PDB file of N, CA and C in Angstrom:
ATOM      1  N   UNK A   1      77.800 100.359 122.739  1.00  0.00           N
ATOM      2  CA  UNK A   1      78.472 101.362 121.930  1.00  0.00           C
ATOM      3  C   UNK A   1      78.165 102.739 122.454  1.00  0.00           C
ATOM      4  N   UNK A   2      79.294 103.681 122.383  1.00  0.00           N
ATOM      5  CA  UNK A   2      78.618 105.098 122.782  1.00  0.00           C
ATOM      6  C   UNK A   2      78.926 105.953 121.184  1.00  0.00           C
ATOM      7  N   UNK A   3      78.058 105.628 120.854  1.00  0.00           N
ATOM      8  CA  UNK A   3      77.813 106.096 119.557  1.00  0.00           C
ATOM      9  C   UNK A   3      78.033 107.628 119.211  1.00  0.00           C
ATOM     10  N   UNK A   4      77.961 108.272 120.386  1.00  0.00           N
ATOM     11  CA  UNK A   4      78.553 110.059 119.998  1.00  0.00           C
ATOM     12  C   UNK A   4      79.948 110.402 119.935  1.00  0.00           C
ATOM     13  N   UNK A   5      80.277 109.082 120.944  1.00  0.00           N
ATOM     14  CA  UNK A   5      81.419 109.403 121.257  1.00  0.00           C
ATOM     15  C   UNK A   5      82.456 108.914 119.950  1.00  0.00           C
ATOM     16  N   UNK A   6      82.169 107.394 119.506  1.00  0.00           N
ATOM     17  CA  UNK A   6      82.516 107.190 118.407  1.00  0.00           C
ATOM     18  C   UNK A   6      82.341 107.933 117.235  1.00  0.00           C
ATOM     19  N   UNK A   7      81.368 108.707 116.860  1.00  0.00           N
ATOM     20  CA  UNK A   7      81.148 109.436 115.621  1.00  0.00           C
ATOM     21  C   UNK A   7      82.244 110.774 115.929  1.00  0.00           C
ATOM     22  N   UNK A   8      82.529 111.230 116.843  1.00  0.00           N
ATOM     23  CA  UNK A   8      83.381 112.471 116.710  1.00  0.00           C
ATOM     24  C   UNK A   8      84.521 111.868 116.634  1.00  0.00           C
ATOM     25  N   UNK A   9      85.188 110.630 117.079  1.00  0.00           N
ATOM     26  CA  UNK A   9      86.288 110.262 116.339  1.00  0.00           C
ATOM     27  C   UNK A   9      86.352 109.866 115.288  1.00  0.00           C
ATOM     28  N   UNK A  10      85.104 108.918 114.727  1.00  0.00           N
ATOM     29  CA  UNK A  10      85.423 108.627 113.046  1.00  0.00           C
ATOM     30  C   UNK A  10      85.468 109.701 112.458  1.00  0.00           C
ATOM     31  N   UNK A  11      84.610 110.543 112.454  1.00  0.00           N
ATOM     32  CA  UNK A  11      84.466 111.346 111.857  1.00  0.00           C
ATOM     33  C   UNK A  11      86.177 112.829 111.470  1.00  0.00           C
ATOM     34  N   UNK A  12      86.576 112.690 112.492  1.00  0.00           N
ATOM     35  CA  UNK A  12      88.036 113.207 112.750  1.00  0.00           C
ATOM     36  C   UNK A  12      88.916 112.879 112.120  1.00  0.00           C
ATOM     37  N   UNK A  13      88.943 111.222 112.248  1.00  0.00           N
ATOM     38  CA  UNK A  13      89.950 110.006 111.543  1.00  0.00           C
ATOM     39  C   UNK A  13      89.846 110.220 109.916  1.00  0.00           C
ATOM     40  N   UNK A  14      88.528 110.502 109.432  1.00  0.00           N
ATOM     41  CA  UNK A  14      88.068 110.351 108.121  1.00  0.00           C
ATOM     42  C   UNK A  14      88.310 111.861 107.693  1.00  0.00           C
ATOM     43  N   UNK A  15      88.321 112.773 108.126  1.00  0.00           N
ATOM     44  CA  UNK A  15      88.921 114.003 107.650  1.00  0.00           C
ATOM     45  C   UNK A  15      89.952 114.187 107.965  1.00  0.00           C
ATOM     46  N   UNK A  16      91.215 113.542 108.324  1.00  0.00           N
ATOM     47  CA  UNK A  16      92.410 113.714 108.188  1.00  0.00           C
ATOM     48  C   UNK A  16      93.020 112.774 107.437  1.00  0.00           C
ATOM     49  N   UNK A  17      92.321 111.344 107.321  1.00  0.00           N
ATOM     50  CA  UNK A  17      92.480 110.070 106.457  1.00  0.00           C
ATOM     51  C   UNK A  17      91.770 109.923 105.180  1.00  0.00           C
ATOM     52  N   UNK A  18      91.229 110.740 104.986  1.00  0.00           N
ATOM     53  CA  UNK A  18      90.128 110.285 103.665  1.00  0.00           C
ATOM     54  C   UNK A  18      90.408 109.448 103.150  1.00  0.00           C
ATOM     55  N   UNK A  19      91.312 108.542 102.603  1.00  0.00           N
ATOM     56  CA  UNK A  19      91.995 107.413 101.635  1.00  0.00           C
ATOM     57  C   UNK A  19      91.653 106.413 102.567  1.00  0.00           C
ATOM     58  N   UNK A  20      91.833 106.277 103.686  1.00  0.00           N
ATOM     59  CA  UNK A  20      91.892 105.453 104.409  1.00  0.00           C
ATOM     60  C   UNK A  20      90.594 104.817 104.484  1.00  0.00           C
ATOM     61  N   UNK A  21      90.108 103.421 103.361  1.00  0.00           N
ATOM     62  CA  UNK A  21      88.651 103.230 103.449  1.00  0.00           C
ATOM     63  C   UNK A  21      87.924 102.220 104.501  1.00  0.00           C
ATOM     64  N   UNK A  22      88.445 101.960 105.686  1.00  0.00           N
ATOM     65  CA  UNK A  22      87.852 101.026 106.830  1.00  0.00           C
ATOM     66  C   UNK A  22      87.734 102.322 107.749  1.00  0.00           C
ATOM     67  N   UNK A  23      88.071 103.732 107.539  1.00  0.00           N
ATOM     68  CA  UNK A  23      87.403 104.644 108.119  1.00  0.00           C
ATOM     69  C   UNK A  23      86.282 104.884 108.025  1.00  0.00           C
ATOM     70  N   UNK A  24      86.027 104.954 106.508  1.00  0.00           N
ATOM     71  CA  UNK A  24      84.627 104.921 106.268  1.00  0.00           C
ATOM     72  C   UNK A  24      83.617 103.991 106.618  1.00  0.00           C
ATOM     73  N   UNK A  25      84.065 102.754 106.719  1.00  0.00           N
ATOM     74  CA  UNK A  25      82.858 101.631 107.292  1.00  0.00           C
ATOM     75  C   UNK A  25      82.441 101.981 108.806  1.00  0.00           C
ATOM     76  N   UNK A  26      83.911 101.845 108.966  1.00  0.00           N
ATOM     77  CA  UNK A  26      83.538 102.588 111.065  1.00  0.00           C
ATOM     78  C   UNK A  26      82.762 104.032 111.181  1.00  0.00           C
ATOM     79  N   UNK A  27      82.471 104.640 110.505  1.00  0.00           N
ATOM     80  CA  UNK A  27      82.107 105.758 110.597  1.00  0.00           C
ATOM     81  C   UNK A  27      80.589 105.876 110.540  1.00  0.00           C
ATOM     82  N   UNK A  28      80.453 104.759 108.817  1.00  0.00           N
ATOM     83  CA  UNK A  28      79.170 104.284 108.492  1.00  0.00           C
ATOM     84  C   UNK A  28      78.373 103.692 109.630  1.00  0.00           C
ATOM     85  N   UNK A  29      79.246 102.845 110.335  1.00  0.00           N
ATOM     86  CA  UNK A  29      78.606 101.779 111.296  1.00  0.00           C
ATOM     87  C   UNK A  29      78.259 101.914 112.103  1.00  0.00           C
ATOM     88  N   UNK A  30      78.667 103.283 113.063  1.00  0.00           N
ATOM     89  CA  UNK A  30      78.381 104.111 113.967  1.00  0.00           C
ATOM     90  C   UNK A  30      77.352 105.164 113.661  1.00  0.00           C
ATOM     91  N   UNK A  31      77.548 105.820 112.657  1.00  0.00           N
ATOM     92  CA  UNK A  31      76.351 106.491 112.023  1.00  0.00           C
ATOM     93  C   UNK A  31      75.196 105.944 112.195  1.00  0.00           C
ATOM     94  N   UNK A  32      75.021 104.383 111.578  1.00  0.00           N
ATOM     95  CA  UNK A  32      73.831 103.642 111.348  1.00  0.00           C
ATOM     96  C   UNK A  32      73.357 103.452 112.786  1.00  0.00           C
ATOM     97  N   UNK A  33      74.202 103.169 113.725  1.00  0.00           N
ATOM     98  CA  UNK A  33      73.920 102.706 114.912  1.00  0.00           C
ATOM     99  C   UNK A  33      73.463 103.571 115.538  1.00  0.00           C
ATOM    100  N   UNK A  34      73.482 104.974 115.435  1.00  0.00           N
ATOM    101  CA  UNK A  34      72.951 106.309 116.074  1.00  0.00           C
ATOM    102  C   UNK A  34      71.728 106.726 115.338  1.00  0.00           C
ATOM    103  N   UNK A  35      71.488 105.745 114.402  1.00  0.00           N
ATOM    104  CA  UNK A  35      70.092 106.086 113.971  1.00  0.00           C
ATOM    105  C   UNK A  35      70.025 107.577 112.498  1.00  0.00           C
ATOM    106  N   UNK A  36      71.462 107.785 112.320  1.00  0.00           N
ATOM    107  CA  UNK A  36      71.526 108.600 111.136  1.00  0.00           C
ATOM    108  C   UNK A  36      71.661 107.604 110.096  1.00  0.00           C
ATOM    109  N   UNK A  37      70.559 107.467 109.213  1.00  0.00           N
ATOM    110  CA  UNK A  37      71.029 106.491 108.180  1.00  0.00           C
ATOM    111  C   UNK A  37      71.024 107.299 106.963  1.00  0.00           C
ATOM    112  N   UNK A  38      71.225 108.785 106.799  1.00  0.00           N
ATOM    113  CA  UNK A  38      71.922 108.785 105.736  1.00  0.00           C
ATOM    114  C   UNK A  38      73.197 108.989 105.528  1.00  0.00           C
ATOM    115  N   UNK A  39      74.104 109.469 106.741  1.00  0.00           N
ATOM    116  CA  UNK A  39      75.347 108.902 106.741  1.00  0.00           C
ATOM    117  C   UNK A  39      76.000 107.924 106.941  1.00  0.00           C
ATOM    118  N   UNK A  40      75.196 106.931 107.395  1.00  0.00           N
ATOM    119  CA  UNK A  40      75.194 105.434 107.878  1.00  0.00           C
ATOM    120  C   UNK A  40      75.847 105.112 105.918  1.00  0.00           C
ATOM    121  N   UNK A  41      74.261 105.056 105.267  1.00  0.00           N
ATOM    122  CA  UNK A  41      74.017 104.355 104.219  1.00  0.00           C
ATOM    123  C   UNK A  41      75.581 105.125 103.360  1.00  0.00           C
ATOM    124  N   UNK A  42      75.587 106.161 103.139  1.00  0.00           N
ATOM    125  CA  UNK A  42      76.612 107.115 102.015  1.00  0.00           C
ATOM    126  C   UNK A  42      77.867 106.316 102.828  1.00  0.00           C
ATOM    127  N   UNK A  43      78.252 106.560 103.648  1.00  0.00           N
ATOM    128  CA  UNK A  43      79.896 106.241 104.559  1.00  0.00           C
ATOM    129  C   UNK A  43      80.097 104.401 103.889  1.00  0.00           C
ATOM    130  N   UNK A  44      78.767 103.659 104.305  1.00  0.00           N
ATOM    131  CA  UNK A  44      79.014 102.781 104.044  1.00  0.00           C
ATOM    132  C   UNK A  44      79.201 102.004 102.413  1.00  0.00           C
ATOM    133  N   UNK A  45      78.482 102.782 101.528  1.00  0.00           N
ATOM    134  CA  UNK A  45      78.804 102.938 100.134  1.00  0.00           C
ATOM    135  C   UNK A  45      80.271 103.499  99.806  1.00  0.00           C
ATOM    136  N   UNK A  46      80.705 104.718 100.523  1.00  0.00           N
ATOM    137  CA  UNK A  46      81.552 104.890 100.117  1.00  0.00           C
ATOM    138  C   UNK A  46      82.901 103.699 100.144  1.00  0.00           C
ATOM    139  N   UNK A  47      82.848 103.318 101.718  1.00  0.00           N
ATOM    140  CA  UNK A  47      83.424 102.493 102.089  1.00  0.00           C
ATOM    141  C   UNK A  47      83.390 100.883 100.805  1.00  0.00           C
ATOM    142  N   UNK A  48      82.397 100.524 100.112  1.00  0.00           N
ATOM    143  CA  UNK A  48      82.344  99.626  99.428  1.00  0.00           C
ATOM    144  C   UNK A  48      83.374  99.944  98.247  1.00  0.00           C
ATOM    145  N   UNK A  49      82.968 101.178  97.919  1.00  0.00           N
ATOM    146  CA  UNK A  49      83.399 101.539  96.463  1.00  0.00           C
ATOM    147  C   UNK A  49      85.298 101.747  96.678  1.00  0.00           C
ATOM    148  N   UNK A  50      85.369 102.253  97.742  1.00  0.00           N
ATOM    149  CA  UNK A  50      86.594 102.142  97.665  1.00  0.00           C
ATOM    150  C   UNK A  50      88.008 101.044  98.078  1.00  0.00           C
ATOM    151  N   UNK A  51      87.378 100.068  98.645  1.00  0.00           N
ATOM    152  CA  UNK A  51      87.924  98.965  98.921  1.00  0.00           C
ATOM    153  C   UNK A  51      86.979  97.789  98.666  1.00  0.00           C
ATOM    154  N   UNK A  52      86.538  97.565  97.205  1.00  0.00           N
ATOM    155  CA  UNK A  52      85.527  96.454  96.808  1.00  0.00           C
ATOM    156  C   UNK A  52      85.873  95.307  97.285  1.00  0.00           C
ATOM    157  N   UNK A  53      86.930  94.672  97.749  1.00  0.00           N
ATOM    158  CA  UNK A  53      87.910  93.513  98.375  1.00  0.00           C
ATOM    159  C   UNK A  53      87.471  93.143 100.054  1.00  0.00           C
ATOM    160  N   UNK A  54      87.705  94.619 100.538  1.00  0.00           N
ATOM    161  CA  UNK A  54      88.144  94.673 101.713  1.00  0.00           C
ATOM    162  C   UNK A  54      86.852  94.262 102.400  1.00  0.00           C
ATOM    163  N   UNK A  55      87.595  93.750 103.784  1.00  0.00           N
ATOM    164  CA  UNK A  55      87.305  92.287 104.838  1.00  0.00           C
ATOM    165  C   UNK A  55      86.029  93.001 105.639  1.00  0.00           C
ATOM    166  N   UNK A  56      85.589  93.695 105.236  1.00  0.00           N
ATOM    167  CA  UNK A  56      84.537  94.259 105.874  1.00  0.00           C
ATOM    168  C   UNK A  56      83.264  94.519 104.889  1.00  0.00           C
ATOM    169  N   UNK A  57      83.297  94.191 103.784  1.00  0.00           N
ATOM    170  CA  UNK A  57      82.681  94.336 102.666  1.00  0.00           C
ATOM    171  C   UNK A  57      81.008  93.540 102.973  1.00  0.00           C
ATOM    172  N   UNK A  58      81.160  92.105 103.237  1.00  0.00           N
ATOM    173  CA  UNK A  58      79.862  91.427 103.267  1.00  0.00           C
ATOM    174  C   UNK A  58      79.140  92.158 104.441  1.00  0.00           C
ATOM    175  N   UNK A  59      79.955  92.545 105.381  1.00  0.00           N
ATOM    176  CA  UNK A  59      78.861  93.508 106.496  1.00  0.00           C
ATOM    177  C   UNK A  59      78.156  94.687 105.745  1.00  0.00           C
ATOM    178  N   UNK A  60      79.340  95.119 105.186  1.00  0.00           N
ATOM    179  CA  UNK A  60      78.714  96.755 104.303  1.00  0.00           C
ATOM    180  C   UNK A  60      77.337  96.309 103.708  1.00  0.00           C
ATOM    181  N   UNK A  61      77.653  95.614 102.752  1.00  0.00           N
ATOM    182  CA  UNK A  61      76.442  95.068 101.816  1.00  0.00           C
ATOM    183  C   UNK A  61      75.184  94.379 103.099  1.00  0.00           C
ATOM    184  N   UNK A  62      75.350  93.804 103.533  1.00  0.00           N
ATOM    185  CA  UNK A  62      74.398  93.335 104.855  1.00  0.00           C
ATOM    186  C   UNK A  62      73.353  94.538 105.284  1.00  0.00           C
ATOM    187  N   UNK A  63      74.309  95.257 105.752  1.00  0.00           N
ATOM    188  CA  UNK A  63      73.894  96.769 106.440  1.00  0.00           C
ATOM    189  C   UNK A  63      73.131  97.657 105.047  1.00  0.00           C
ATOM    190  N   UNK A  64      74.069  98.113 104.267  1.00  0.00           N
ATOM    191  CA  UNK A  64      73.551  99.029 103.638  1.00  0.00           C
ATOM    192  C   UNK A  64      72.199  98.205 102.016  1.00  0.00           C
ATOM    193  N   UNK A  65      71.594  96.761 102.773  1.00  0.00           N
ATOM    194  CA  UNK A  65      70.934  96.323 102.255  1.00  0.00           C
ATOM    195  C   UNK A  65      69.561  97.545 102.100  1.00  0.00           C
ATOM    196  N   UNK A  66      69.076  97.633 103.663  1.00  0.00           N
ATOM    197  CA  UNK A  66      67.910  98.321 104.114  1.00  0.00           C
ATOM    198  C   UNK A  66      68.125 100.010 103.787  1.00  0.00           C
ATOM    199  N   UNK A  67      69.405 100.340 102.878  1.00  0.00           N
ATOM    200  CA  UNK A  67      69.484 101.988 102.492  1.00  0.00           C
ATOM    201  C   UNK A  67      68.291 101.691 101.657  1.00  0.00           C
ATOM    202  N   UNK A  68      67.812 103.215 102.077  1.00  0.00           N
ATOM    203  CA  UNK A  68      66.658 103.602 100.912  1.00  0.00           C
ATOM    204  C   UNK A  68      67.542 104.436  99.188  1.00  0.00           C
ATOM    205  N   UNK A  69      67.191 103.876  98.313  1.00  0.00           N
ATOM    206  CA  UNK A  69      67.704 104.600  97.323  1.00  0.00           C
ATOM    207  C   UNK A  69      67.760 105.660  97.085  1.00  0.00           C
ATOM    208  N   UNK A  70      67.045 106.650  97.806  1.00  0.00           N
ATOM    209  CA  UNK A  70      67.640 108.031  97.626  1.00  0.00           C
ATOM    210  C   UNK A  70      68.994 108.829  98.584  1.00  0.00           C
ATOM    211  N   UNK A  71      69.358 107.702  99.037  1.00  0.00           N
ATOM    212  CA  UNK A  71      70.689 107.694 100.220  1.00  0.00           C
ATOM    213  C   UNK A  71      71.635 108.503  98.681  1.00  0.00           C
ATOM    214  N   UNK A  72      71.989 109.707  99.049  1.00  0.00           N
ATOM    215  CA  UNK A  72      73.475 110.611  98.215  1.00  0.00           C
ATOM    216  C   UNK A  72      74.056 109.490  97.914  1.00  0.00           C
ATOM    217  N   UNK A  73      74.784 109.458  96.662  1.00  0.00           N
ATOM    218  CA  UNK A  73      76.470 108.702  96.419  1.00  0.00           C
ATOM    219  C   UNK A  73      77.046 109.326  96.705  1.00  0.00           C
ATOM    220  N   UNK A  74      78.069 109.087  97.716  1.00  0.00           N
ATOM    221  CA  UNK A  74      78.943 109.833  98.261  1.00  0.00           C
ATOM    222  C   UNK A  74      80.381 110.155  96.770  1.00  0.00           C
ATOM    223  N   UNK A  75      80.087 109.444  95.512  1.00  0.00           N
ATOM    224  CA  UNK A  75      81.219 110.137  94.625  1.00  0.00           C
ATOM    225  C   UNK A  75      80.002 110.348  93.399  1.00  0.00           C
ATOM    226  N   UNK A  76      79.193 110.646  93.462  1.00  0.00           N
ATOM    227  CA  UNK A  76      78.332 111.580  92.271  1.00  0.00           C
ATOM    228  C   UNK A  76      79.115 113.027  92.010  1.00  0.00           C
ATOM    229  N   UNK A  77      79.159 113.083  90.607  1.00  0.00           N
ATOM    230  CA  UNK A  77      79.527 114.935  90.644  1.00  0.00           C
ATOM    231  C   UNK A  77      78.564 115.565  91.321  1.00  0.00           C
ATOM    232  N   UNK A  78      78.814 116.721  91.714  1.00  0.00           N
ATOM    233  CA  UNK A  78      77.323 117.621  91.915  1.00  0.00           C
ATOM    234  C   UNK A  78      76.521 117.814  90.680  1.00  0.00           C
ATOM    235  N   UNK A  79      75.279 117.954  91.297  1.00  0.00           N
ATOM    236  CA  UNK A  79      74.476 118.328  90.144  1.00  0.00           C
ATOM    237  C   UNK A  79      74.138 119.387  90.221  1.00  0.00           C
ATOM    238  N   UNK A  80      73.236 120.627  89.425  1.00  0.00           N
ATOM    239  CA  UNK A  80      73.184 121.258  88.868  1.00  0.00           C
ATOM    240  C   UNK A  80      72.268 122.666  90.062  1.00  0.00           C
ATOM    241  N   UNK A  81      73.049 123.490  90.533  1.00  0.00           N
ATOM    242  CA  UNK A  81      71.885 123.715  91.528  1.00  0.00           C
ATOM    243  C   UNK A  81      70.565 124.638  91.583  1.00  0.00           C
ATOM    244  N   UNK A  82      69.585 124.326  92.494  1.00  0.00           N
ATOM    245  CA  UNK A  82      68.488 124.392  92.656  1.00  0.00           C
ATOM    246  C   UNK A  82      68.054 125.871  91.873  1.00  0.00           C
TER     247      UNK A  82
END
């Protein structure tokens, strides 16, 4: 994988696609793979929440087993600031 190279396209794809939720897993998956796992873990949550069905789901859950719980929800309101 060239993992930089992939993250500046998911990342592209997913800000012009936002709806589009197998952007988010690819994005997640590449993230994780570059060793950012808190966009790894959030992309790949998001990715769950928005296509709970979709064919990529048991990987999500696989992967985003080892998120640490303080990984952002990527759809929390904001909270209240500092």
């Amino acid at each position: 994988w060239e993992t930089d190279k992939a993250l500046k396209v998911y990342r592209k794809f997913v800000k012009k696609n936002d709806a589009f939720a197998d952007g988010h897993y690819w994005l997640g998956l590449a993230a994780d793979l570059s060793g950012d796992l808190v966009t790894g873990c959030s992309e790949l949550r998001r990715y769950m929440k928005m296509a709970p069905q979709g064919f990529y789901v048991p990987a999500a859950k696989s992967r985003s087993a080892a998120c640490p719980a303080s990984t952002p929800d990527p759809f929390a309101a904001p909270g209240p600031a500092p």
